[in-house]
Short mmCIF file of C-alpha atoms in Angstrom, two decimals:
data_model
loop_
_atom_site.label_atom_id
_atom_site.label_comp_id
_atom_site.label_asym_id
_atom_site.label_seq_id
_atom_site.Cartn_x
_atom_site.Cartn_y
_atom_site.Cartn_z
CA MET A 24 18.13 1.33 -5.76
CA ALA A 25 15.87 3.75 -3.97
CA ALA A 26 15.25 3.29 -0.21
CA LEU A 27 12.27 1.16 0.56
CA PRO A 28 9.15 3.03 1.83
CA ARG A 29 8.69 2.54 5.53
CA ARG A 30 5.30 0.87 5.05
CA ILE A 31 6.94 -1.95 3.04
CA ILE A 32 9.68 -2.37 5.62
CA LYS A 33 7.04 -2.65 8.36
CA GLU A 34 4.86 -5.16 6.43
CA THR A 35 7.92 -7.32 5.75
CA GLN A 36 9.03 -7.29 9.38
CA ARG A 37 5.55 -8.22 10.53
CA LEU A 38 5.27 -11.09 8.00
CA MET A 39 8.48 -12.49 9.44
CA GLN A 40 7.60 -11.92 13.14
CA GLU A 41 3.95 -13.04 12.99
CA PRO A 42 3.61 -15.36 9.97
CA VAL A 43 0.18 -16.29 8.73
CA PRO A 44 -0.55 -20.01 9.26
CA GLY A 45 -0.40 -21.82 5.93
CA ILE A 46 1.23 -18.88 4.10
CA SER A 47 4.88 -17.98 3.69
CA ALA A 48 6.06 -14.79 1.95
CA VAL A 49 9.78 -14.08 1.73
CA PRO A 50 11.36 -11.05 -0.01
CA ASP A 51 13.85 -11.78 -2.72
CA ASP A 52 17.56 -11.19 -1.79
CA SER A 53 18.10 -8.80 -4.64
CA ASN A 54 14.67 -7.08 -4.85
CA ALA A 55 12.78 -6.33 -1.65
CA ARG A 56 9.62 -5.59 -3.64
CA TYR A 57 9.48 -9.11 -5.04
CA PHE A 58 8.19 -11.87 -2.74
CA HIS A 59 8.48 -15.62 -3.05
CA VAL A 60 5.15 -16.96 -1.73
CA ILE A 61 3.99 -20.44 -0.77
CA VAL A 62 0.30 -21.02 0.06
CA THR A 63 -0.88 -24.37 1.40
CA GLY A 64 -4.08 -25.75 -0.06
CA PRO A 65 -6.93 -25.30 2.45
CA GLU A 66 -8.33 -28.34 4.30
CA ASP A 67 -11.53 -29.83 2.82
CA SER A 68 -10.73 -28.32 -0.57
CA PRO A 69 -9.54 -30.19 -3.69
CA PHE A 70 -6.25 -28.48 -3.11
CA GLU A 71 -5.63 -29.94 0.34
CA GLY A 72 -2.11 -31.27 0.80
CA GLY A 73 -0.73 -29.10 -2.01
CA LEU A 74 1.94 -26.42 -1.68
CA PHE A 75 1.36 -23.67 -4.26
CA LYS A 76 4.12 -21.31 -5.28
CA LEU A 77 3.19 -17.73 -6.15
CA GLU A 78 5.05 -14.57 -6.99
CA LEU A 79 4.04 -11.22 -5.56
CA PHE A 80 5.39 -7.85 -6.65
CA LEU A 81 4.81 -4.46 -5.08
CA PRO A 82 4.64 -1.80 -7.81
CA GLU A 83 6.21 1.61 -7.41
CA ASP A 84 2.96 3.28 -6.31
CA TYR A 85 2.09 0.54 -3.75
CA PRO A 86 -0.03 0.84 -1.55
CA MET A 87 -1.99 3.17 -3.80
CA SER A 88 -2.14 0.41 -6.34
CA ALA A 89 -2.54 -3.36 -5.75
CA PRO A 90 0.34 -5.86 -5.59
CA LYS A 91 0.77 -8.00 -8.68
CA VAL A 92 0.25 -11.64 -7.76
CA ARG A 93 0.45 -14.73 -9.92
CA PHE A 94 0.43 -18.55 -9.28
CA ILE A 95 3.64 -20.17 -10.46
CA THR A 96 2.47 -23.75 -9.64
CA LYS A 97 -0.11 -25.01 -12.11
CA ILE A 98 -3.58 -25.12 -10.52
CA TYR A 99 -7.05 -26.28 -11.71
CA HIS A 100 -9.33 -23.45 -10.59
CA PRO A 101 -12.09 -21.48 -12.42
CA ASN A 102 -10.74 -18.10 -11.26
CA ILE A 103 -7.07 -18.75 -12.13
CA ASP A 104 -5.91 -19.06 -15.72
CA ARG A 105 -3.19 -21.17 -17.29
CA LEU A 106 -0.63 -18.36 -16.81
CA GLY A 107 -1.50 -18.28 -13.10
CA ARG A 108 -3.32 -14.96 -13.28
CA ILE A 109 -5.94 -14.54 -10.60
CA CYS A 110 -9.31 -12.97 -11.11
CA LEU A 111 -10.08 -11.50 -7.81
CA ASP A 112 -11.82 -8.11 -7.16
CA ILE A 113 -9.41 -6.78 -4.54
CA LEU A 114 -6.48 -7.20 -6.92
CA LYS A 115 -8.34 -5.02 -9.42
CA ASP A 116 -11.01 -2.36 -8.90
CA LYS A 117 -11.75 -3.23 -5.24
CA TRP A 118 -8.20 -2.63 -4.15
CA SER A 119 -7.80 -0.42 -1.09
CA PRO A 120 -4.55 0.94 0.37
CA ALA A 121 -5.70 -0.38 3.77
CA LEU A 122 -5.24 -3.95 2.46
CA GLN A 123 -1.82 -5.55 2.89
CA ILE A 124 0.29 -8.42 1.57
CA ARG A 125 -1.08 -10.49 4.45
CA THR A 126 -4.75 -9.83 3.64
CA VAL A 127 -4.26 -10.31 -0.06
CA LEU A 128 -2.71 -13.78 0.44
CA LEU A 129 -5.43 -14.74 2.92
CA SER A 130 -8.05 -13.75 0.28
CA ILE A 131 -6.27 -15.88 -2.33
CA GLN A 132 -6.18 -18.85 0.06
CA ALA A 133 -9.88 -18.34 0.75
CA LEU A 134 -10.55 -18.31 -3.02
CA LEU A 135 -9.10 -21.88 -3.15
CA SER A 136 -11.84 -22.96 -0.66
CA ALA A 137 -14.56 -21.10 -2.52
CA PRO A 138 -14.16 -21.28 -6.35
CA ASN A 139 -16.61 -19.07 -8.21
CA PRO A 140 -17.37 -20.67 -11.57
CA ASP A 141 -19.98 -17.99 -12.38
CA ASP A 142 -17.24 -15.44 -12.68
CA PRO A 143 -14.49 -17.26 -14.43
CA LEU A 144 -11.08 -16.48 -15.80
CA ALA A 145 -10.34 -20.04 -16.92
CA ASN A 146 -13.46 -20.70 -19.10
CA ASP A 147 -13.10 -24.36 -19.77
CA VAL A 148 -12.46 -25.11 -16.11
CA ALA A 149 -15.47 -23.01 -14.99
CA GLU A 150 -17.69 -24.74 -17.60
CA LEU A 151 -16.82 -28.16 -16.25
CA TRP A 152 -17.14 -26.90 -12.67
CA LYS A 153 -20.73 -25.84 -13.51
CA VAL A 154 -21.90 -28.91 -15.54
CA ASN A 155 -20.01 -31.62 -13.70
CA GLU A 156 -18.62 -30.46 -10.36
CA SER A 157 -17.50 -33.86 -9.19
CA GLU A 158 -15.34 -34.33 -12.31
CA ALA A 159 -13.92 -30.82 -11.96
CA ILE A 160 -13.07 -31.50 -8.33
CA ARG A 161 -11.38 -34.79 -9.38
CA ASN A 162 -9.31 -32.84 -11.96
CA ALA A 163 -8.34 -30.30 -9.30
CA LYS A 164 -7.19 -33.05 -6.98
CA GLU A 165 -5.24 -34.73 -9.70
CA TRP A 166 -3.46 -31.42 -10.67
CA THR A 167 -2.73 -30.81 -6.97
CA ARG A 168 -1.14 -34.25 -6.74
CA ARG A 169 0.76 -33.88 -9.96
CA TYR A 170 2.05 -30.27 -9.68
CA ALA A 171 1.77 -29.18 -6.04
CA MET A 172 3.13 -32.14 -4.10
CA ASP A 173 6.68 -33.43 -3.52
CA ASN A 174 8.40 -30.44 -5.17
CA MET B 28 -14.40 -11.62 -11.20
CA ALA B 29 -14.37 -13.47 -7.88
CA GLU B 30 -15.20 -11.39 -4.85
CA ALA B 31 -12.74 -11.56 -1.97
CA VAL B 32 -14.25 -12.74 1.33
CA ILE B 33 -12.05 -10.40 3.30
CA ASP B 34 -13.83 -7.72 5.24
CA LEU B 35 -11.79 -4.53 5.65
CA VAL B 36 -13.73 -3.31 8.70
CA SER B 37 -13.67 -6.51 10.69
CA ASP B 38 -9.96 -6.62 10.14
CA GLU B 39 -9.74 -3.31 11.82
CA SER B 40 -7.84 -3.08 15.07
CA GLU B 41 -6.81 0.14 16.79
CA ILE B 42 -3.09 -0.31 17.10
CA LYS B 43 -1.06 2.37 18.85
CA SER B 44 2.37 3.04 17.59
CA LYS B 45 5.40 3.69 19.79
CA ASN B 46 4.77 7.38 20.27
CA GLY B 47 1.26 6.67 21.43
CA ASN B 48 -0.48 7.87 18.22
CA LEU B 49 -3.08 5.83 16.55
CA GLU B 50 -1.54 3.77 13.75
CA CYS B 51 -2.65 4.86 10.35
CA PRO B 52 -4.01 1.84 8.29
CA VAL B 53 -2.41 3.24 5.10
CA CYS B 54 1.16 4.10 6.06
CA LEU B 55 1.25 1.74 9.09
CA GLN B 56 2.91 4.45 11.18
CA GLY B 57 1.70 6.77 13.87
CA CYS B 58 -0.86 9.20 12.38
CA VAL B 59 0.60 12.49 11.34
CA HIS B 60 -2.09 15.16 11.56
CA PRO B 61 -4.74 12.53 12.21
CA ALA B 62 -8.10 13.34 10.50
CA LYS B 63 -11.44 11.63 10.95
CA LEU B 64 -13.74 10.96 8.05
CA PRO B 65 -17.56 11.12 8.52
CA CYS B 66 -17.61 7.30 8.66
CA GLY B 67 -15.37 7.47 11.78
CA HIS B 68 -12.14 6.11 10.32
CA VAL B 69 -8.97 7.93 11.19
CA PHE B 70 -5.91 8.27 8.92
CA CYS B 71 -3.01 10.76 8.45
CA TYR B 72 -4.31 13.87 6.63
CA LEU B 73 -1.92 13.15 3.75
CA CYS B 74 -2.86 9.52 3.53
CA ILE B 75 -6.54 10.58 3.14
CA LYS B 76 -5.45 13.01 0.44
CA GLY B 77 -3.73 10.10 -1.33
CA PHE B 78 -6.77 7.84 -1.62
CA ALA B 79 -9.24 10.70 -1.94
CA ASN B 80 -7.39 11.90 -5.04
CA GLN B 81 -7.58 8.42 -6.44
CA ASN B 82 -11.11 7.05 -5.91
CA LYS B 83 -12.69 9.38 -3.28
CA LYS B 84 -13.52 6.46 -1.00
CA CYS B 85 -12.50 5.66 2.61
CA ALA B 86 -9.79 3.00 2.52
CA MET B 87 -11.48 1.02 5.33
CA CYS B 88 -15.18 1.06 4.49
CA ARG B 89 -15.34 2.57 1.01
CA GLN B 90 -17.73 5.25 2.09
CA GLU B 91 -17.39 8.33 -0.07
CA VAL B 92 -15.01 11.16 1.16
CA PRO B 93 -16.88 14.47 1.11
CA MET B 94 -15.87 16.82 -1.75
CA ASP B 95 -14.62 19.57 0.61
CA PHE B 96 -12.93 17.31 3.17
CA LEU B 97 -9.40 18.17 2.05
CA GLU B 98 -10.06 21.87 2.25
CA HIS B 99 -11.80 21.54 5.58
CA PRO B 100 -10.53 18.39 7.23
CA ASN B 101 -11.81 17.15 10.58
CA LEU B 102 -8.45 17.22 12.35
CA LEU B 103 -8.17 15.49 15.76
CA GLU B 104 -5.27 17.63 16.92
CA ARG B 105 -5.00 21.39 16.56
CA LEU B 106 -2.21 22.48 14.28
CA THR B 107 0.51 24.27 16.26
CA LEU B 108 3.82 25.90 15.29
CA GLU B 109 5.66 23.33 17.36
CA ASP B 110 4.32 20.44 15.23
CA VAL B 111 7.34 20.45 12.98
CA LYS B 112 10.71 19.80 14.47
CA VAL B 113 13.33 22.55 13.96
CA PHE B 114 16.84 21.16 13.53
CA GLU B 115 19.70 22.10 15.82
CA ASP B 116 20.79 24.99 13.62
CA GLY B 117 17.28 26.45 13.61
CA TYR B 118 16.47 25.33 10.07
CA GLN B 119 13.63 23.22 8.62
CA TRP B 120 12.33 22.20 5.21
CA PHE B 121 9.77 24.08 3.06
CA TYR B 122 8.19 23.58 -0.34
CA GLU B 123 6.56 26.07 -2.68
CA GLY B 124 2.90 25.50 -3.41
CA ARG B 125 -0.34 27.46 -3.73
CA ASN B 126 1.07 30.99 -3.91
CA GLY B 127 3.62 30.64 -1.19
CA TRP B 128 5.78 28.46 1.03
CA TRP B 129 4.49 25.53 3.04
CA ARG B 130 6.17 23.46 5.70
CA TYR B 131 6.47 19.72 5.17
CA ASP B 132 4.79 17.57 7.78
CA GLU B 133 6.90 16.35 10.66
CA ARG B 134 7.76 12.94 9.09
CA ALA B 135 8.68 14.24 5.63
CA ASN B 136 10.74 16.99 7.22
CA GLU B 137 12.75 14.45 9.17
CA GLU B 138 13.19 12.04 6.24
CA ILE B 139 14.42 14.88 3.99
CA GLU B 140 16.84 16.11 6.65
CA GLU B 141 18.20 12.57 7.13
CA ALA B 142 18.95 12.26 3.40
CA PHE B 143 20.40 15.79 3.36
CA LYS B 144 22.72 15.08 6.26
CA ALA B 145 23.80 11.86 4.60
CA GLU B 146 24.80 14.04 1.66
CA LEU B 147 22.71 12.10 -0.84
CA PRO B 148 22.33 13.95 -4.18
CA ASN B 149 18.58 13.07 -4.21
CA PHE B 150 16.17 10.78 -2.57
CA GLU B 151 12.67 9.30 -3.02
CA LEU B 152 9.77 10.19 -0.75
CA ILE B 153 6.12 9.19 -0.74
CA ILE B 154 3.66 12.08 -0.34
CA CYS B 155 -0.06 11.38 -0.60
CA GLY B 156 0.73 7.95 -1.95
CA GLU B 157 2.70 9.42 -4.84
CA LEU B 158 6.41 8.90 -5.30
CA TYR B 159 8.49 12.13 -5.42
CA VAL B 160 12.11 12.73 -5.95
CA VAL B 161 13.76 15.37 -3.81
CA ASP B 162 16.74 16.77 -5.67
CA PHE B 163 19.23 18.63 -3.44
CA LYS B 164 21.32 19.93 -6.29
CA SER B 165 18.56 21.90 -8.00
CA ASN B 166 16.44 22.26 -4.84
CA TYR B 167 13.36 20.84 -6.47
CA GLN B 168 10.90 18.16 -5.63
CA TYR B 169 9.28 16.43 -8.58
CA SER B 170 6.81 13.61 -9.19
CA LYS B 171 8.56 10.50 -10.43
CA ARG B 172 5.56 9.51 -12.60
CA CYS B 173 5.18 13.03 -14.03
CA PRO B 174 8.54 14.89 -13.67
CA THR B 175 7.10 18.16 -15.01
CA ARG B 176 5.06 18.43 -11.81
CA LYS B 177 7.75 20.07 -9.72
CA ARG B 178 8.08 22.42 -6.82
CA ALA B 179 10.91 24.43 -5.36
CA ILE B 180 12.15 23.37 -1.92
CA ARG B 181 14.26 25.21 0.62
CA ARG B 182 15.99 24.61 3.97
CA ASP B 183 15.61 27.78 5.93
CA LYS B 184 14.83 29.40 9.24
CA ILE B 185 11.16 30.00 10.01
CA ASP B 186 11.75 33.74 10.43
CA ASN B 187 12.90 34.01 6.78
CA VAL B 188 9.79 32.46 5.34
CA VAL B 189 6.17 33.57 5.12
CA VAL B 190 4.44 30.30 5.72
CA LYS B 191 0.97 29.34 4.44
CA GLY B 192 0.59 26.22 6.58
CA VAL B 193 1.79 22.63 7.05
CA ALA B 194 1.49 20.08 4.24
CA GLY B 195 -1.64 21.63 2.74
CA ILE B 196 -3.36 22.36 6.06
CA ARG B 197 -3.86 26.03 6.84
#
């Protein structure tokens, strides 16, 4: 395998030395471009108390193109679909090479605190979130309990 | 699509690297040939070339990079002949570009030499955000994404080469 670009080495070292509270990202033993990620559900959100697993992959042309990130743990959220794909601008056309693994994961954690049902990826979830927010939040809490706790 | 709440500019901190240079927010290393965009943000010249070729916007604040910036960059340090390290035997690395030979920047020069000394047949190097393969058998450098984009390279003494500039800077 080709040597890892120095930027990736540096980011990985910094993630280990100064971890972000509530977020862990550990490179895979056999592929240093693939990270095992755990994000804790933010306080005062329906995801509080949950531990959400994600996978993050740095493509060959990173940082000129965005990392590929996906939720592995099932989550009830209007901007995350049933395959765990995330609809977030900085992962698509608003990507900038000055963003890092750290800032991407912080943005995803912030997305859990601030769902945006007007710009959905999971249409049925977004629909309920708009017409009956309290029921949607109940569902999100129930999914958090069922899929993101005690695993 | 949901909009990220992160703010690139407020996240900005001027970190100095070990050699005292400003840290480039793109390669996360000390700036090589630091250049300042009109918005005030500083990056390596080649890192600017990387994102300017892609979407023409500053990586920190997304302000547009002027059309002629790469031809006439606002460099913070004057280019001198001593900028690129010459190895013990008096040699350094060159590549063929725009009608002549150019020197690699300091960092690429050292990375290539390291691989050459380790007797690797080839090795991968990021230039302007694009992945290139340096092949020591054929003495070519080619783009991994588009292998027909290739350039001759050579390890030589400066006196044997008519040099156009360093890494695209005249």
